[in-house]
Amino acid sequence: MQLYTETTDGSTIETKESALVWSYQYADPDFGSCQAKELLDHLESVLANEPVSVKSGQHIVEVKPQGVNKGIVAEHLLSTMREKGKLPDFVLCIGDDRSDEDMFEVILSARDSLSPVAEVFACTVGQKPSKAKYYLEDTTEIVRMLQGLANASEQAARNVPPASHRVVIADSK
């Protein structure tokens, strides 16, 4: 990844808690995409016998331990709430690339971890094939939607005392 960062202006390496990510978001789009394909092939070959997964996403190539994904995190969050007797009645999950699909799948099939009256919204950023039912065009639309929810919540709070549990999962750069 370091070699590709040195040869691709505008690319970076980010060390996350559970992944190493090479990003080419600010690189020349054509060159960055070409470099990403080459890096992906190289890493898949070099790391074939290691307990890691190598994936490409929106302007990224990611290496992480096998069995770690956003779906597992969402599952853990919901099961922890269930164990504490706090079943959410509103879940909003926003993501912007393929790595978010596991998360969408979990929240859309998590009926036993939710209140019987739960409202679940899975939103992907940008129109593309996704398990998410809804889409928002960009981060500006995300902010606008969250402001609308905040306003509606404030109005509702004036009329009804809060007794519910909310979960909002957002992953959009």
PDB file of C-alpha atoms in Angstrom:
ATOM      1  CA  MET A   1       0.000   0.000   0.000  1.00  0.00           C
ATOM      2  CA  GLN A   2       2.865   2.348   0.799  1.00  0.00           C
ATOM      3  CA  LEU A   3       4.313   1.870  -2.691  1.00  0.00           C
ATOM      4  CA  TYR A   4       0.944   2.645  -4.289  1.00  0.00           C
ATOM      5  CA  THR A   5       0.566   5.728  -2.090  1.00  0.00           C
ATOM      6  CA  GLU A   6       3.983   6.969  -3.174  1.00  0.00           C
ATOM      7  CA  THR A   7       3.147   6.482  -6.855  1.00  0.00           C
ATOM      8  CA  THR A   8      -0.453   7.770  -6.775  1.00  0.00           C
ATOM      9  CA  ASP A   9      -0.782  11.475  -5.987  1.00  0.00           C
ATOM     10  CA  GLY A  10      -3.819  12.141  -3.804  1.00  0.00           C
ATOM     11  CA  SER A  11      -3.951   8.651  -2.292  1.00  0.00           C
ATOM     12  CA  THR A  12      -3.588   7.865   1.404  1.00  0.00           C
ATOM     13  CA  ILE A  13      -3.381   4.954   3.821  1.00  0.00           C
ATOM     14  CA  GLU A  14      -5.682   4.967   6.811  1.00  0.00           C
ATOM     15  CA  THR A  15      -5.169   2.659   9.762  1.00  0.00           C
ATOM     16  CA  LYS A  16      -8.550   1.891  11.284  1.00  0.00           C
ATOM     17  CA  GLU A  17      -9.337  -0.131  14.384  1.00  0.00           C
ATOM     18  CA  SER A  18     -10.163  -3.215  12.327  1.00  0.00           C
ATOM     19  CA  ALA A  19      -8.804  -2.514   8.850  1.00  0.00           C
ATOM     20  CA  LEU A  20      -6.046  -1.024   6.761  1.00  0.00           C
ATOM     21  CA  VAL A  21      -7.483   1.148   3.971  1.00  0.00           C
ATOM     22  CA  TRP A  22      -5.851   2.590   0.865  1.00  0.00           C
ATOM     23  CA  SER A  23      -7.941   5.507  -0.409  1.00  0.00           C
ATOM     24  CA  TYR A  24      -7.667   7.203  -3.789  1.00  0.00           C
ATOM     25  CA  GLN A  25     -10.590   9.583  -3.354  1.00  0.00           C
ATOM     26  CA  TYR A  26      -8.433  12.640  -4.126  1.00  0.00           C
ATOM     27  CA  ALA A  27      -6.350  11.023  -6.856  1.00  0.00           C
ATOM     28  CA  ASP A  28      -6.916  11.300 -10.585  1.00  0.00           C
ATOM     29  CA  PRO A  29     -10.064   9.157 -11.031  1.00  0.00           C
ATOM     30  CA  ASP A  30      -8.820   7.080 -13.976  1.00  0.00           C
ATOM     31  CA  PHE A  31      -5.302   6.544 -12.642  1.00  0.00           C
ATOM     32  CA  GLY A  32      -6.575   5.891  -9.110  1.00  0.00           C
ATOM     33  CA  SER A  33      -9.068   3.310 -10.337  1.00  0.00           C
ATOM     34  CA  CYS A  34      -6.380   1.590 -12.387  1.00  0.00           C
ATOM     35  CA  GLN A  35      -3.981   1.563  -9.418  1.00  0.00           C
ATOM     36  CA  ALA A  36      -6.745   0.231  -7.143  1.00  0.00           C
ATOM     37  CA  LYS A  37      -7.388  -2.738  -9.455  1.00  0.00           C
ATOM     38  CA  GLU A  38      -3.675  -3.492  -9.588  1.00  0.00           C
ATOM     39  CA  LEU A  39      -3.305  -3.166  -5.796  1.00  0.00           C
ATOM     40  CA  LEU A  40      -6.351  -5.357  -5.207  1.00  0.00           C
ATOM     41  CA  ASP A  41      -4.945  -8.107  -7.460  1.00  0.00           C
ATOM     42  CA  HIS A  42      -1.533  -7.848  -5.808  1.00  0.00           C
ATOM     43  CA  LEU A  43      -2.894  -7.982  -2.243  1.00  0.00           C
ATOM     44  CA  GLU A  44      -5.253 -10.875  -3.035  1.00  0.00           C
ATOM     45  CA  SER A  45      -2.287 -12.811  -4.401  1.00  0.00           C
ATOM     46  CA  VAL A  46       0.177 -11.974  -1.604  1.00  0.00           C
ATOM     47  CA  LEU A  47      -2.360 -12.454   1.197  1.00  0.00           C
ATOM     48  CA  ALA A  48      -4.158 -15.501  -0.259  1.00  0.00           C
ATOM     49  CA  ASN A  49      -3.132 -17.784   2.631  1.00  0.00           C
ATOM     50  CA  GLU A  50      -3.615 -15.223   5.406  1.00  0.00           C
ATOM     51  CA  PRO A  51      -6.769 -14.908   7.562  1.00  0.00           C
ATOM     52  CA  VAL A  52      -7.746 -11.572   5.998  1.00  0.00           C
ATOM     53  CA  SER A  53     -10.187 -10.351   3.385  1.00  0.00           C
ATOM     54  CA  VAL A  54      -9.246  -7.884   0.679  1.00  0.00           C
ATOM     55  CA  LYS A  55     -12.073  -5.822  -0.807  1.00  0.00           C
ATOM     56  CA  SER A  56     -12.537  -2.785  -2.961  1.00  0.00           C
ATOM     57  CA  GLY A  57     -15.141  -0.147  -2.237  1.00  0.00           C
ATOM     58  CA  GLN A  58     -15.908   3.378  -3.304  1.00  0.00           C
ATOM     59  CA  HIS A  59     -12.430   4.831  -3.932  1.00  0.00           C
ATOM     60  CA  ILE A  60     -10.809   2.383  -1.485  1.00  0.00           C
ATOM     61  CA  VAL A  61      -9.025  -0.951  -1.172  1.00  0.00           C
ATOM     62  CA  GLU A  62      -9.420  -2.470   2.280  1.00  0.00           C
ATOM     63  CA  VAL A  63      -7.671  -5.278   4.140  1.00  0.00           C
ATOM     64  CA  LYS A  64      -9.272  -6.561   7.324  1.00  0.00           C
ATOM     65  CA  PRO A  65      -9.383  -9.722   9.404  1.00  0.00           C
ATOM     66  CA  GLN A  66     -11.753 -12.373   8.065  1.00  0.00           C
ATOM     67  CA  GLY A  67     -15.105 -12.440   9.793  1.00  0.00           C
ATOM     68  CA  VAL A  68     -15.098  -8.732  10.651  1.00  0.00           C
ATOM     69  CA  ASN A  69     -17.752  -6.633   8.964  1.00  0.00           C
ATOM     70  CA  LYS A  70     -20.284  -3.926   9.696  1.00  0.00           C
ATOM     71  CA  GLY A  71     -23.071  -6.492   9.861  1.00  0.00           C
ATOM     72  CA  ILE A  72     -21.432  -8.179  12.848  1.00  0.00           C
ATOM     73  CA  VAL A  73     -21.076  -4.807  14.564  1.00  0.00           C
ATOM     74  CA  ALA A  74     -24.742  -3.945  13.931  1.00  0.00           C
ATOM     75  CA  GLU A  75     -25.766  -7.393  15.174  1.00  0.00           C
ATOM     76  CA  HIS A  76     -23.717  -6.917  18.352  1.00  0.00           C
ATOM     77  CA  LEU A  77     -25.208  -3.464  18.964  1.00  0.00           C
ATOM     78  CA  LEU A  78     -28.773  -4.734  18.571  1.00  0.00           C
ATOM     79  CA  SER A  79     -28.214  -7.840  20.706  1.00  0.00           C
ATOM     80  CA  THR A  80     -26.619  -5.744  23.481  1.00  0.00           C
ATOM     81  CA  MET A  81     -29.667  -3.480  23.482  1.00  0.00           C
ATOM     82  CA  ARG A  82     -31.964  -6.533  23.551  1.00  0.00           C
ATOM     83  CA  GLU A  83     -30.051  -8.009  26.532  1.00  0.00           C
ATOM     84  CA  LYS A  84     -30.551  -4.714  28.382  1.00  0.00           C
ATOM     85  CA  GLY A  85     -34.269  -4.772  27.607  1.00  0.00           C
ATOM     86  CA  LYS A  86     -34.039  -1.755  25.313  1.00  0.00           C
ATOM     87  CA  LEU A  87     -35.627  -2.731  22.022  1.00  0.00           C
ATOM     88  CA  PRO A  88     -35.253   0.119  19.525  1.00  0.00           C
ATOM     89  CA  ASP A  89     -38.398   1.380  17.817  1.00  0.00           C
ATOM     90  CA  PHE A  90     -36.501   3.415  15.215  1.00  0.00           C
ATOM     91  CA  VAL A  91     -33.403   2.329  13.293  1.00  0.00           C
ATOM     92  CA  LEU A  92     -31.736   4.471  10.651  1.00  0.00           C
ATOM     93  CA  CYS A  93     -28.754   2.965   8.877  1.00  0.00           C
ATOM     94  CA  ILE A  94     -26.824   4.956   6.254  1.00  0.00           C
ATOM     95  CA  GLY A  95     -23.892   3.686   4.202  1.00  0.00           C
ATOM     96  CA  ASP A  96     -22.123   4.581   1.001  1.00  0.00           C
ATOM     97  CA  ASP A  97     -20.419   1.469  -0.372  1.00  0.00           C
ATOM     98  CA  ARG A  98     -20.470  -2.312  -0.671  1.00  0.00           C
ATOM     99  CA  SER A  99     -18.973  -2.796   2.782  1.00  0.00           C
ATOM    100  CA  ASP A 100     -22.278  -1.509   4.210  1.00  0.00           C
ATOM    101  CA  GLU A 101     -24.425  -4.231   2.623  1.00  0.00           C
ATOM    102  CA  ASP A 102     -23.889  -6.693   5.536  1.00  0.00           C
ATOM    103  CA  MET A 103     -25.076  -3.965   7.914  1.00  0.00           C
ATOM    104  CA  PHE A 104     -28.207  -3.328   5.829  1.00  0.00           C
ATOM    105  CA  GLU A 105     -28.983  -7.054   5.731  1.00  0.00           C
ATOM    106  CA  VAL A 106     -28.696  -7.377   9.519  1.00  0.00           C
ATOM    107  CA  ILE A 107     -30.933  -4.445  10.390  1.00  0.00           C
ATOM    108  CA  LEU A 108     -33.547  -5.417   7.818  1.00  0.00           C
ATOM    109  CA  SER A 109     -33.824  -8.940   9.250  1.00  0.00           C
ATOM    110  CA  ALA A 110     -33.454  -8.122  12.957  1.00  0.00           C
ATOM    111  CA  ARG A 111     -37.099  -8.315  13.989  1.00  0.00           C
ATOM    112  CA  ASP A 112     -36.343 -10.232  17.229  1.00  0.00           C
ATOM    113  CA  SER A 113     -34.029  -7.431  18.379  1.00  0.00           C
ATOM    114  CA  LEU A 114     -36.511  -4.637  17.670  1.00  0.00           C
ATOM    115  CA  SER A 115     -39.699  -3.328  19.206  1.00  0.00           C
ATOM    116  CA  PRO A 116     -42.813  -4.799  17.534  1.00  0.00           C
ATOM    117  CA  VAL A 117     -43.625  -1.301  16.252  1.00  0.00           C
ATOM    118  CA  ALA A 118     -40.088  -0.564  15.032  1.00  0.00           C
ATOM    119  CA  GLU A 119     -39.509   1.515  11.937  1.00  0.00           C
ATOM    120  CA  VAL A 120     -36.343   0.497  10.060  1.00  0.00           C
ATOM    121  CA  PHE A 121     -34.735   2.623   7.357  1.00  0.00           C
ATOM    122  CA  ALA A 122     -31.697   1.449   5.396  1.00  0.00           C
ATOM    123  CA  CYS A 123     -30.326   4.177   3.120  1.00  0.00           C
ATOM    124  CA  THR A 124     -27.485   3.979   0.653  1.00  0.00           C
ATOM    125  CA  VAL A 125     -25.747   7.096  -0.585  1.00  0.00           C
ATOM    126  CA  GLY A 126     -25.973   7.324  -4.363  1.00  0.00           C
ATOM    127  CA  GLN A 127     -28.196   5.267  -6.657  1.00  0.00           C
ATOM    128  CA  LYS A 128     -26.723   1.790  -7.043  1.00  0.00           C
ATOM    129  CA  PRO A 129     -27.759  -1.818  -6.468  1.00  0.00           C
ATOM    130  CA  SER A 130     -28.182  -2.258  -2.721  1.00  0.00           C
ATOM    131  CA  LYS A 131     -30.110  -4.128  -0.047  1.00  0.00           C
ATOM    132  CA  ALA A 132     -31.049  -0.680   1.274  1.00  0.00           C
ATOM    133  CA  LYS A 133     -34.613   0.302   0.409  1.00  0.00           C
ATOM    134  CA  TYR A 134     -33.887   4.046   0.303  1.00  0.00           C
ATOM    135  CA  TYR A 135     -31.171   6.185  -1.178  1.00  0.00           C
ATOM    136  CA  LEU A 136     -29.857   9.670  -0.670  1.00  0.00           C
ATOM    137  CA  GLU A 137     -27.875  11.358  -3.411  1.00  0.00           C
ATOM    138  CA  ASP A 138     -25.013  12.793  -1.333  1.00  0.00           C
ATOM    139  CA  THR A 139     -23.916  14.021   2.089  1.00  0.00           C
ATOM    140  CA  THR A 140     -25.890  17.245   1.640  1.00  0.00           C
ATOM    141  CA  GLU A 141     -29.086  15.184   1.427  1.00  0.00           C
ATOM    142  CA  ILE A 142     -28.031  13.197   4.514  1.00  0.00           C
ATOM    143  CA  VAL A 143     -27.617  16.397   6.522  1.00  0.00           C
ATOM    144  CA  ARG A 144     -30.938  17.757   5.248  1.00  0.00           C
ATOM    145  CA  MET A 145     -32.720  14.513   6.183  1.00  0.00           C
ATOM    146  CA  LEU A 146     -31.120  14.432   9.660  1.00  0.00           C
ATOM    147  CA  GLN A 147     -32.120  18.062  10.247  1.00  0.00           C
ATOM    148  CA  GLY A 148     -35.683  17.182   9.261  1.00  0.00           C
ATOM    149  CA  LEU A 149     -35.665  14.245  11.692  1.00  0.00           C
ATOM    150  CA  ALA A 150     -34.296  16.457  14.476  1.00  0.00           C
ATOM    151  CA  ASN A 151     -37.020  19.044  13.864  1.00  0.00           C
ATOM    152  CA  ALA A 152     -39.735  16.374  13.827  1.00  0.00           C
ATOM    153  CA  SER A 153     -38.295  14.820  16.993  1.00  0.00           C
ATOM    154  CA  GLU A 154     -38.293  18.184  18.784  1.00  0.00           C
ATOM    155  CA  GLN A 155     -41.920  18.773  17.837  1.00  0.00           C
ATOM    156  CA  ALA A 156     -42.907  15.270  18.955  1.00  0.00           C
ATOM    157  CA  ALA A 157     -41.003  15.666  22.238  1.00  0.00           C
ATOM    158  CA  ARG A 158     -43.118  18.683  23.096  1.00  0.00           C
ATOM    159  CA  ASN A 159     -46.255  16.563  22.761  1.00  0.00           C
ATOM    160  CA  VAL A 160     -45.187  13.116  24.041  1.00  0.00           C
ATOM    161  CA  PRO A 161     -42.688  12.168  26.780  1.00  0.00           C
ATOM    162  CA  PRO A 162     -39.763  10.128  25.361  1.00  0.00           C
ATOM    163  CA  ALA A 163     -39.999   6.423  26.252  1.00  0.00           C
ATOM    164  CA  SER A 164     -38.405   4.822  23.221  1.00  0.00           C
ATOM    165  CA  HIS A 165     -34.939   3.759  22.162  1.00  0.00           C
ATOM    166  CA  ARG A 166     -33.349   4.899  18.917  1.00  0.00           C
ATOM    167  CA  VAL A 167     -30.477   3.502  16.877  1.00  0.00           C
ATOM    168  CA  VAL A 168     -28.812   5.499  14.131  1.00  0.00           C
ATOM    169  CA  ILE A 169     -25.929   3.891  12.273  1.00  0.00           C
ATOM    170  CA  ALA A 170     -24.248   6.100   9.708  1.00  0.00           C
ATOM    171  CA  ASP A 171     -21.151   5.452   7.686  1.00  0.00           C
ATOM    172  CA  SER A 172     -20.688   8.025   5.028  1.00  0.00           C
ATOM    173  CA  LYS A 173     -17.435   9.831   4.580  1.00  0.00           C
TER     174      LYS A 173
END
